[in-house]
mmCIF file of C-alpha atoms in Angstrom:
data_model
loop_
_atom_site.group_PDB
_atom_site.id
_atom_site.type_symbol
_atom_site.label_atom_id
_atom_site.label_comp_id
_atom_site.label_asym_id
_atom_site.label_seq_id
_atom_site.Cartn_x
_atom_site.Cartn_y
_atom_site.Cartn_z
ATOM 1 C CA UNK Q 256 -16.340 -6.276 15.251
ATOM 2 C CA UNK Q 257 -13.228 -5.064 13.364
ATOM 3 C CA UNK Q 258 -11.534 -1.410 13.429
ATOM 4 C CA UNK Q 259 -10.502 -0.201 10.163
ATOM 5 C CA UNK Q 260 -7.522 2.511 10.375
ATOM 6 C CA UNK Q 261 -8.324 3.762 6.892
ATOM 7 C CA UNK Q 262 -6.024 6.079 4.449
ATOM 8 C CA UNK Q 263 -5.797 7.589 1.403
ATOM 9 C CA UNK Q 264 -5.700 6.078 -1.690
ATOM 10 C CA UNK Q 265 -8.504 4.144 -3.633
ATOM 11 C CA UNK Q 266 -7.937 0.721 -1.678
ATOM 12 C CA UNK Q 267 -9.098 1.619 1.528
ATOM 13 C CA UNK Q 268 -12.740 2.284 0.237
ATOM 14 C CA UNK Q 269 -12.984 -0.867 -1.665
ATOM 15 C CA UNK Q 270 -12.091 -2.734 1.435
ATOM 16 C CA UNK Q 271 -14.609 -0.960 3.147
ATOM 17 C CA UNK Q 272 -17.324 -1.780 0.310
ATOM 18 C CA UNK Q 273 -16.526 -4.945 1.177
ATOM 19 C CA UNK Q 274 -16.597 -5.320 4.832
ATOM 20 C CA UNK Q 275 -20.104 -3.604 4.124
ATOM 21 C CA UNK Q 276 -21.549 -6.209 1.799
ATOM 22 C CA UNK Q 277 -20.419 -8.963 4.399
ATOM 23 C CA UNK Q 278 -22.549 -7.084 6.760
ATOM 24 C CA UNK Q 279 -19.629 -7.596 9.173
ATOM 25 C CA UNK Q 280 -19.603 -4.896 12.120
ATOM 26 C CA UNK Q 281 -17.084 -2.088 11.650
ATOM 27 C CA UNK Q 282 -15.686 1.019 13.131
ATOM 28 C CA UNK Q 283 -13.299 3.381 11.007
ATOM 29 C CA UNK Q 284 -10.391 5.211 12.584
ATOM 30 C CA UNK Q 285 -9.570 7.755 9.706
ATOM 31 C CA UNK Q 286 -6.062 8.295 8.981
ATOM 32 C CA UNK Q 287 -6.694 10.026 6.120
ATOM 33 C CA UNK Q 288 -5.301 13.358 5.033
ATOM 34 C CA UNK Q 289 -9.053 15.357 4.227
ATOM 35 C CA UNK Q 290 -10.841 12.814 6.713
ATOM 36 C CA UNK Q 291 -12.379 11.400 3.925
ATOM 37 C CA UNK Q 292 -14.841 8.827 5.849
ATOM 38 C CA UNK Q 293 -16.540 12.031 8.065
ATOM 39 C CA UNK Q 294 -19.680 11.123 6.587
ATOM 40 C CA UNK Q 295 -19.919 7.221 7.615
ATOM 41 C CA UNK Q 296 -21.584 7.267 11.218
ATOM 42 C CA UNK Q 297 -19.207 4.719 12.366
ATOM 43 C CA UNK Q 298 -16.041 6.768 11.867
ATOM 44 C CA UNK Q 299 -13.786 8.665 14.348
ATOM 45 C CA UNK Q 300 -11.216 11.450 13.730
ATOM 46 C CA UNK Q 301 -8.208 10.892 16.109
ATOM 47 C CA UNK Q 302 -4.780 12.014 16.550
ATOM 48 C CA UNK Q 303 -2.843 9.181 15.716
ATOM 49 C CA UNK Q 304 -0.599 10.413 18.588
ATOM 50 C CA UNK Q 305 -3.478 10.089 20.983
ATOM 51 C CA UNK Q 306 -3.038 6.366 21.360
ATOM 52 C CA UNK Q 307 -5.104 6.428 25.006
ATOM 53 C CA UNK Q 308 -8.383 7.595 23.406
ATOM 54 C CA UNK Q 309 -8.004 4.907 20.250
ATOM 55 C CA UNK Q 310 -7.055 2.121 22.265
ATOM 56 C CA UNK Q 311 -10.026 3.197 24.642
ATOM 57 C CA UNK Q 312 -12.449 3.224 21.571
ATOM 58 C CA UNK Q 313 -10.883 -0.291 20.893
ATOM 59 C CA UNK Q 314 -11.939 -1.590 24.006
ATOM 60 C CA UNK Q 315 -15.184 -0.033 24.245
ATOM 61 C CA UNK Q 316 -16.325 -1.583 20.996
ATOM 62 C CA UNK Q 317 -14.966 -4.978 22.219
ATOM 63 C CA UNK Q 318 -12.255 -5.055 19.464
ATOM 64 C CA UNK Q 319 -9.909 -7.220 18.912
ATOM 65 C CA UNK Q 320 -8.780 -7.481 15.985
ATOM 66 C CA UNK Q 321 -7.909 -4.068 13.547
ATOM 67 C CA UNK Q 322 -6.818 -3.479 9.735
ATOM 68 C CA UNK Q 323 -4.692 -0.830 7.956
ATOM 69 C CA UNK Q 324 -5.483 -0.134 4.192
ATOM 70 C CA UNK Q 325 -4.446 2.810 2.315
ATOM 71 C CA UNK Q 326 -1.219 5.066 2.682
ATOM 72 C CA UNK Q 327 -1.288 6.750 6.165
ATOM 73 C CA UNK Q 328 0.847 10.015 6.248
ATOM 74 C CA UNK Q 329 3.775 10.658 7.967
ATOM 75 C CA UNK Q 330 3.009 12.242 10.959
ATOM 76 C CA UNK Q 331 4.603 15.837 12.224
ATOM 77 C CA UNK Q 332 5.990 14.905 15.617
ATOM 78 C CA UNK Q 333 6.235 18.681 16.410
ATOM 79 C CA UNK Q 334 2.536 19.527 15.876
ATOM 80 C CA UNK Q 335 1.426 15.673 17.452
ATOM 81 C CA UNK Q 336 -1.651 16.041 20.174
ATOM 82 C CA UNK Q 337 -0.653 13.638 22.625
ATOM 83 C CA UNK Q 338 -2.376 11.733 25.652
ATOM 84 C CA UNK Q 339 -0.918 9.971 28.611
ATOM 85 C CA UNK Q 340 -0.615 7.034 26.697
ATOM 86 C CA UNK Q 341 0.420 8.802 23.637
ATOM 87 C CA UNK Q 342 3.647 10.258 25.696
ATOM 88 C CA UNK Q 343 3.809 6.596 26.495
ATOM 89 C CA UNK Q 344 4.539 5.274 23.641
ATOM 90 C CA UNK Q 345 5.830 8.591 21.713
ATOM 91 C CA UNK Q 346 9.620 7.184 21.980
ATOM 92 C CA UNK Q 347 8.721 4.000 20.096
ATOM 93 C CA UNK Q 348 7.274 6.321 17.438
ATOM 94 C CA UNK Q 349 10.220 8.594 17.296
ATOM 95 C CA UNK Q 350 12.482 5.767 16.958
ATOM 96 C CA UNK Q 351 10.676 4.283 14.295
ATOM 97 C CA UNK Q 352 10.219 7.953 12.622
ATOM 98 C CA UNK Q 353 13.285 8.376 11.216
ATOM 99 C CA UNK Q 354 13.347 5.014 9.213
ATOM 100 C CA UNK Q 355 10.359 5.913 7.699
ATOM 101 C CA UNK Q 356 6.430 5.222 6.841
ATOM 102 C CA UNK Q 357 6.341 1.391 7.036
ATOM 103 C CA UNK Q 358 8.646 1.849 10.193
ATOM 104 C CA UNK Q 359 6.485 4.617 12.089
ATOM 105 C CA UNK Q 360 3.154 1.766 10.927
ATOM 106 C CA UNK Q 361 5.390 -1.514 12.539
ATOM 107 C CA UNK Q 362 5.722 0.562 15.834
ATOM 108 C CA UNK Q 363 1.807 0.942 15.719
ATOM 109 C CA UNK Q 364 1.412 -2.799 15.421
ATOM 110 C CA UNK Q 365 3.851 -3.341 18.081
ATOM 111 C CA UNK Q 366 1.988 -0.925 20.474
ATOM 112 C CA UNK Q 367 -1.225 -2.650 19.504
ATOM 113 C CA UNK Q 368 0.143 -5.893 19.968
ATOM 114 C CA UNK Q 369 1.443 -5.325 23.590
ATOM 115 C CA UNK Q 370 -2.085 -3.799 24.478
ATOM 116 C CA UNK Q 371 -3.328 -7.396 23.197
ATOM 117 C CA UNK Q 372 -5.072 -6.629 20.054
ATOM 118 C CA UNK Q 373 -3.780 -8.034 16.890
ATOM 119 C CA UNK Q 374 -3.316 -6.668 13.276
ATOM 120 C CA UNK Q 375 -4.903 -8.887 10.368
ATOM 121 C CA UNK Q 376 -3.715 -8.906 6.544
ATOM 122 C CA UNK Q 377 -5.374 -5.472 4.926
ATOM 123 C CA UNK Q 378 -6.899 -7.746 1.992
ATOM 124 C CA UNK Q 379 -8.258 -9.927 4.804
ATOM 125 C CA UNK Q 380 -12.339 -9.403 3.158
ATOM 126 C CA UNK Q 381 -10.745 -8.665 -0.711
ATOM 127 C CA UNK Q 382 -8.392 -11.765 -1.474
ATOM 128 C CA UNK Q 383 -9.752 -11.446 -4.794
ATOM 129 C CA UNK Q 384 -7.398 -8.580 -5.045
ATOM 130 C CA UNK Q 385 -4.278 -10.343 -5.178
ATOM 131 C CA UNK Q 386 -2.933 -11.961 -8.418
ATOM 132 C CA UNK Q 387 -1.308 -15.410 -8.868
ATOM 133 C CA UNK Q 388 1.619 -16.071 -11.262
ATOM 134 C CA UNK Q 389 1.165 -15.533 -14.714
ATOM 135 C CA UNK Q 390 0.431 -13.325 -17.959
ATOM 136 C CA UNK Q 391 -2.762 -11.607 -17.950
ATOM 137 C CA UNK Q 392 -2.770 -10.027 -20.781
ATOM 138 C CA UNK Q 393 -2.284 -11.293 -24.956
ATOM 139 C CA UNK Q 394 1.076 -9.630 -25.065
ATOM 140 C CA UNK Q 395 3.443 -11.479 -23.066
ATOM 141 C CA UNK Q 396 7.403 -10.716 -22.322
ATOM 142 C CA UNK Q 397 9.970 -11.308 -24.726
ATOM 143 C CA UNK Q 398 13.640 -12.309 -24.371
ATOM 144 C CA UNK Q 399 14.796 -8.575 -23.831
ATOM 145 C CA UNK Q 400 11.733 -7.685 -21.557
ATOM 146 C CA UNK Q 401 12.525 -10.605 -19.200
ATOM 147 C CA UNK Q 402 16.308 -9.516 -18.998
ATOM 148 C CA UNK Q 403 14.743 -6.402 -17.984
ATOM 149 C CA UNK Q 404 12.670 -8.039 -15.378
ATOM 150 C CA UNK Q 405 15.892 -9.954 -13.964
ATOM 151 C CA UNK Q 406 17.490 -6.712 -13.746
ATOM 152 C CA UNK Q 407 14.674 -5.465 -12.120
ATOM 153 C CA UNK Q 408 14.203 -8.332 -9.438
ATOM 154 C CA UNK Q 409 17.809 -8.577 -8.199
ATOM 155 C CA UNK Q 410 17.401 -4.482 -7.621
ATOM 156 C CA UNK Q 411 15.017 -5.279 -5.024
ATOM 157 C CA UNK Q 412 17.534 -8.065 -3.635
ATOM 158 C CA UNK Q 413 19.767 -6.207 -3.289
ATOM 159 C CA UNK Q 414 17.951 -3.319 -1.280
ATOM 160 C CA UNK Q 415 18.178 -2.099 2.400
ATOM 161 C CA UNK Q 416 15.343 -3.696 4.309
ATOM 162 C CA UNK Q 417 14.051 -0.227 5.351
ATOM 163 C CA UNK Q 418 14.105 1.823 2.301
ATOM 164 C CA UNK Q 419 10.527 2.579 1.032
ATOM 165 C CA UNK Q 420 11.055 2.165 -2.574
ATOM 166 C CA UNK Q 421 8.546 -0.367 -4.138
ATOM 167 C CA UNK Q 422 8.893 0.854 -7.956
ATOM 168 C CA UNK Q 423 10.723 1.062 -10.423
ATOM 169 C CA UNK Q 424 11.128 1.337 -14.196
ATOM 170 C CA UNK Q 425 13.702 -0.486 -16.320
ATOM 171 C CA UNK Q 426 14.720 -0.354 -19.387
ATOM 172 C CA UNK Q 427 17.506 -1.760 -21.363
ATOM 173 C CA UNK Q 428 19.376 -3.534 -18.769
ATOM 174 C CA UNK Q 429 19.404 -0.218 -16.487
ATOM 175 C CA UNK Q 430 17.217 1.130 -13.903
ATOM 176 C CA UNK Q 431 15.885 4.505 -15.290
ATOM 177 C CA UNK Q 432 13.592 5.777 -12.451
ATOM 178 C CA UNK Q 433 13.154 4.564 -8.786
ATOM 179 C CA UNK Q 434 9.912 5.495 -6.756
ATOM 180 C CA UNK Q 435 10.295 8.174 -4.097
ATOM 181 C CA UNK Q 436 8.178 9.509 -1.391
ATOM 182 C CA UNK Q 437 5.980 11.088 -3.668
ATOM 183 C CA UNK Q 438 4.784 7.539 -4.952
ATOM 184 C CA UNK Q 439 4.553 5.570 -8.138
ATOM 185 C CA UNK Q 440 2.074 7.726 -10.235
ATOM 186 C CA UNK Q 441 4.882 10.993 -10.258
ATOM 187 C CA UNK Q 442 7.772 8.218 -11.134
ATOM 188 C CA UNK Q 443 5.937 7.537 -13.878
ATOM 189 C CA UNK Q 444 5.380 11.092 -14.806
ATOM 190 C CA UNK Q 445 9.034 11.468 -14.555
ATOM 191 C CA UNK Q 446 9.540 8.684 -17.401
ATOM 192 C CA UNK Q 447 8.826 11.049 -20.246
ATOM 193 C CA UNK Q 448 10.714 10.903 -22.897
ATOM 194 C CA UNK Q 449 12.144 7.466 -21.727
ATOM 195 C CA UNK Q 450 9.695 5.021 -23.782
ATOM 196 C CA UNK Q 451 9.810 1.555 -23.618
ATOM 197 C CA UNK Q 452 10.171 1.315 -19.855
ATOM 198 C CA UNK Q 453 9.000 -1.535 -18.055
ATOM 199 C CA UNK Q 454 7.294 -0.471 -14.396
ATOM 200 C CA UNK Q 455 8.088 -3.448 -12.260
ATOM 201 C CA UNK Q 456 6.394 -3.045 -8.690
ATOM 202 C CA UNK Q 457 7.092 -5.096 -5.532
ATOM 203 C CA UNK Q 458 6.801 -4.907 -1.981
ATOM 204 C CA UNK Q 459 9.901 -3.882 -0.180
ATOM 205 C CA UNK Q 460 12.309 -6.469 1.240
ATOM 206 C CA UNK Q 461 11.058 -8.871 4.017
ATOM 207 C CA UNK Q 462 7.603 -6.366 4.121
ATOM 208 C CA UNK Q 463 5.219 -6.893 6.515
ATOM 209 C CA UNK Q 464 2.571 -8.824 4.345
ATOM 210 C CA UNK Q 465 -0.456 -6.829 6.387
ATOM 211 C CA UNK Q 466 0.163 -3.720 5.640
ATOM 212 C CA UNK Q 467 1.127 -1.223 3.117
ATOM 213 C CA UNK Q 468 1.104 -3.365 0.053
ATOM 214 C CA UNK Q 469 1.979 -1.900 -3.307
ATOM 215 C CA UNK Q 470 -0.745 -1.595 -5.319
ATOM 216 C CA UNK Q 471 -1.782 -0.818 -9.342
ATOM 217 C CA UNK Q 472 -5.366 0.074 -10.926
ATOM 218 C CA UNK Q 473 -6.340 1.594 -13.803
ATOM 219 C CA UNK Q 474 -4.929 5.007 -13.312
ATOM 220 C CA UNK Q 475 -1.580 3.317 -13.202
ATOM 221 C CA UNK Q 476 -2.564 1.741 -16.383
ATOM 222 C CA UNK Q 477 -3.221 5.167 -18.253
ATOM 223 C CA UNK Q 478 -0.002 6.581 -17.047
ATOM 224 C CA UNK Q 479 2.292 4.216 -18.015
ATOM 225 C CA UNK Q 480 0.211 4.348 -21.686
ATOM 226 C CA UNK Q 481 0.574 7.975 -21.795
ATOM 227 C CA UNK Q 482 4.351 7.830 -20.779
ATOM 228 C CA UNK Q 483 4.822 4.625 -23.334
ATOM 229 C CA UNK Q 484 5.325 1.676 -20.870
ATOM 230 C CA UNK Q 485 5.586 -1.502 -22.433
ATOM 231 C CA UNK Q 486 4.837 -3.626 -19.184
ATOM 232 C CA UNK Q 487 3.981 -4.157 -15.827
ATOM 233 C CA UNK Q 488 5.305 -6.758 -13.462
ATOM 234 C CA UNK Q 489 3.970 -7.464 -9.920
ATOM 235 C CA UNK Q 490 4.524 -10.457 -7.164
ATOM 236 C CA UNK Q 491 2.460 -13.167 -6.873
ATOM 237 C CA UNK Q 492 0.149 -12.460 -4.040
ATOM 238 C CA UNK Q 493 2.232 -9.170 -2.787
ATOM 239 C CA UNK Q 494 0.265 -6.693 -4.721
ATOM 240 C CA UNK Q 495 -2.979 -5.040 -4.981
ATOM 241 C CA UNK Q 496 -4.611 -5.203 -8.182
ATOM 242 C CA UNK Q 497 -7.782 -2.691 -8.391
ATOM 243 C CA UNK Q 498 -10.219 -2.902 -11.329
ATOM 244 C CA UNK Q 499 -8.541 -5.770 -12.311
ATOM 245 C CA UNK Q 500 -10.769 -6.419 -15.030
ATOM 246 C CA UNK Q 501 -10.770 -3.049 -16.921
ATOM 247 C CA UNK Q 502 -6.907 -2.688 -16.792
ATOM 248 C CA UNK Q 503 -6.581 -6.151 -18.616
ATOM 249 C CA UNK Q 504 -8.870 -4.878 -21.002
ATOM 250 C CA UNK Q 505 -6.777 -1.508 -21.095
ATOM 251 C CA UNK Q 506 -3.685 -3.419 -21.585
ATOM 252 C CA UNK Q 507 -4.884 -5.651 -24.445
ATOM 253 C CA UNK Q 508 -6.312 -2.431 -25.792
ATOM 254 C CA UNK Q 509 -2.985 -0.625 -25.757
ATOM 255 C CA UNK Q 510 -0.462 -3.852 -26.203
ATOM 256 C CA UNK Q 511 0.701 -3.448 -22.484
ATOM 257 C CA UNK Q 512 1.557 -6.664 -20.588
ATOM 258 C CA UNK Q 513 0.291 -7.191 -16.992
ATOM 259 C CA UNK Q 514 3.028 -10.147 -15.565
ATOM 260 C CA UNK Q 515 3.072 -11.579 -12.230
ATOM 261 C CA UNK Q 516 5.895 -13.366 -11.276
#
């Protein structure tokens, strides 16, 4: 038996596709903003500042072990339901709260951890999801692309362990857009008129490999067409590739290249 705290976002139901096919035994605790899993008989709608009634549903299912996929919002501390054990824990939270997402999600784990149930890798049942290095695609960088790319990679050196950015787009030696709250598809957006970009997407600095990995599919694909992209460039085995297959194809179609590095 594994619990699934499931988001928003497309990853979290092809991870539960998957788990399904596998026939393994599942429960879903739905994070997600429109409680998008309502209609699977083995999910349950709770407060994620009710952390007595999901670590009781833990137990009772004999759980121990529990994955996070998908983007899990920010929660509003002043409208949080709590439980004894929420007002617990609630100072952890709080703590974590004002570092941001990945923070509030670490303090989660940490709970978890101390109530003796562990947190496992979110593409623990889709490893075909990650990416090795390489070029996937028939165009490949050229000189200027991959002084880009440098550019790009000693950004993310160089940032504060804690700061949620995981894109960016480069272009010409400078970075021209950085990803904000709002996510990766309205940076792109925000790249019109800037053509010739390169969208280089990592995880954040020392990221906790389980959880919150960025990831790319095909509608990331069509943006950065529409906007005039020239490139994509992920880490080997730090990102989530969706639809793999069809945004090669996309990108061959539309002389984008897909690098992992």
């Amino acid at each position: 038996m594994i619990g699934l705290f499931l988001g928003d976002t497309e990853f979290p139901e092809i991870v539960l596709s998957k788990v399904k096919s596998k026939k393994q035994k599942y429960f879903i605790i739905d994070l997600s903003k429109k409680n998008k899993f309502k209609k699977d008989k083995n999910s349950y709608r709770i407060s994620i500042g009710k952390f007595g009634s999901i670590l009781k549903l833990i137990h009772e299912k004999k759980c121990k072990k529990v994955l996070f996929a998908g983007k899990i919002a920010k929660p509003n501390l002043s409208s949080l339901r709590l439980d004894v054990k929420g007002i617990y824990y609630i100072p952890r939270v709080i703590k974590a709260y004002k570092k941001g997402d990945a923070a509030i999600i670490k303090s989660i784990i940490s709970i978890l951890k101390d109530e003796k149930i562990s947190v496992v890798r979110s593409n623990l049942f889709n490893n075909d999801l990650t990416v090795s290095k390489g070029n996937y695609t028939k165009l490949k960088p050229v000189f200027f692309d991959k002084k880009d790319i440098n550019t790009g990679i000693n950004f993310f050196k160089k940032l504060n362990p804690l700061d949620h950015i995981q894109a960016i787009i480069v272009r010409e030696g400078k970075i021209l857009l950085k990803e904000t709250k709002f996510g990766t598809s309205k940076m792109i957006l925000n790249s019109k008129n800037k053509k010739g970009g390169i969208l280089i997407k990592f995880p954040k600095k020392k990221q906790d490999l389980r959880i919150d990995l960025p990831t790319i599919g095909i509608k990331t694909l069509k943006e950065s067409k529409k906007q005039g992209l020239k490139g994509i460039v992920l880490k080997s085995n730090q990102n989530i590739f969706l639809n793999k297959k069809d945004c090669i194809d996309f990108a061959n179609k539309n002389k984008i290249f897909i690098s992992v590095i």
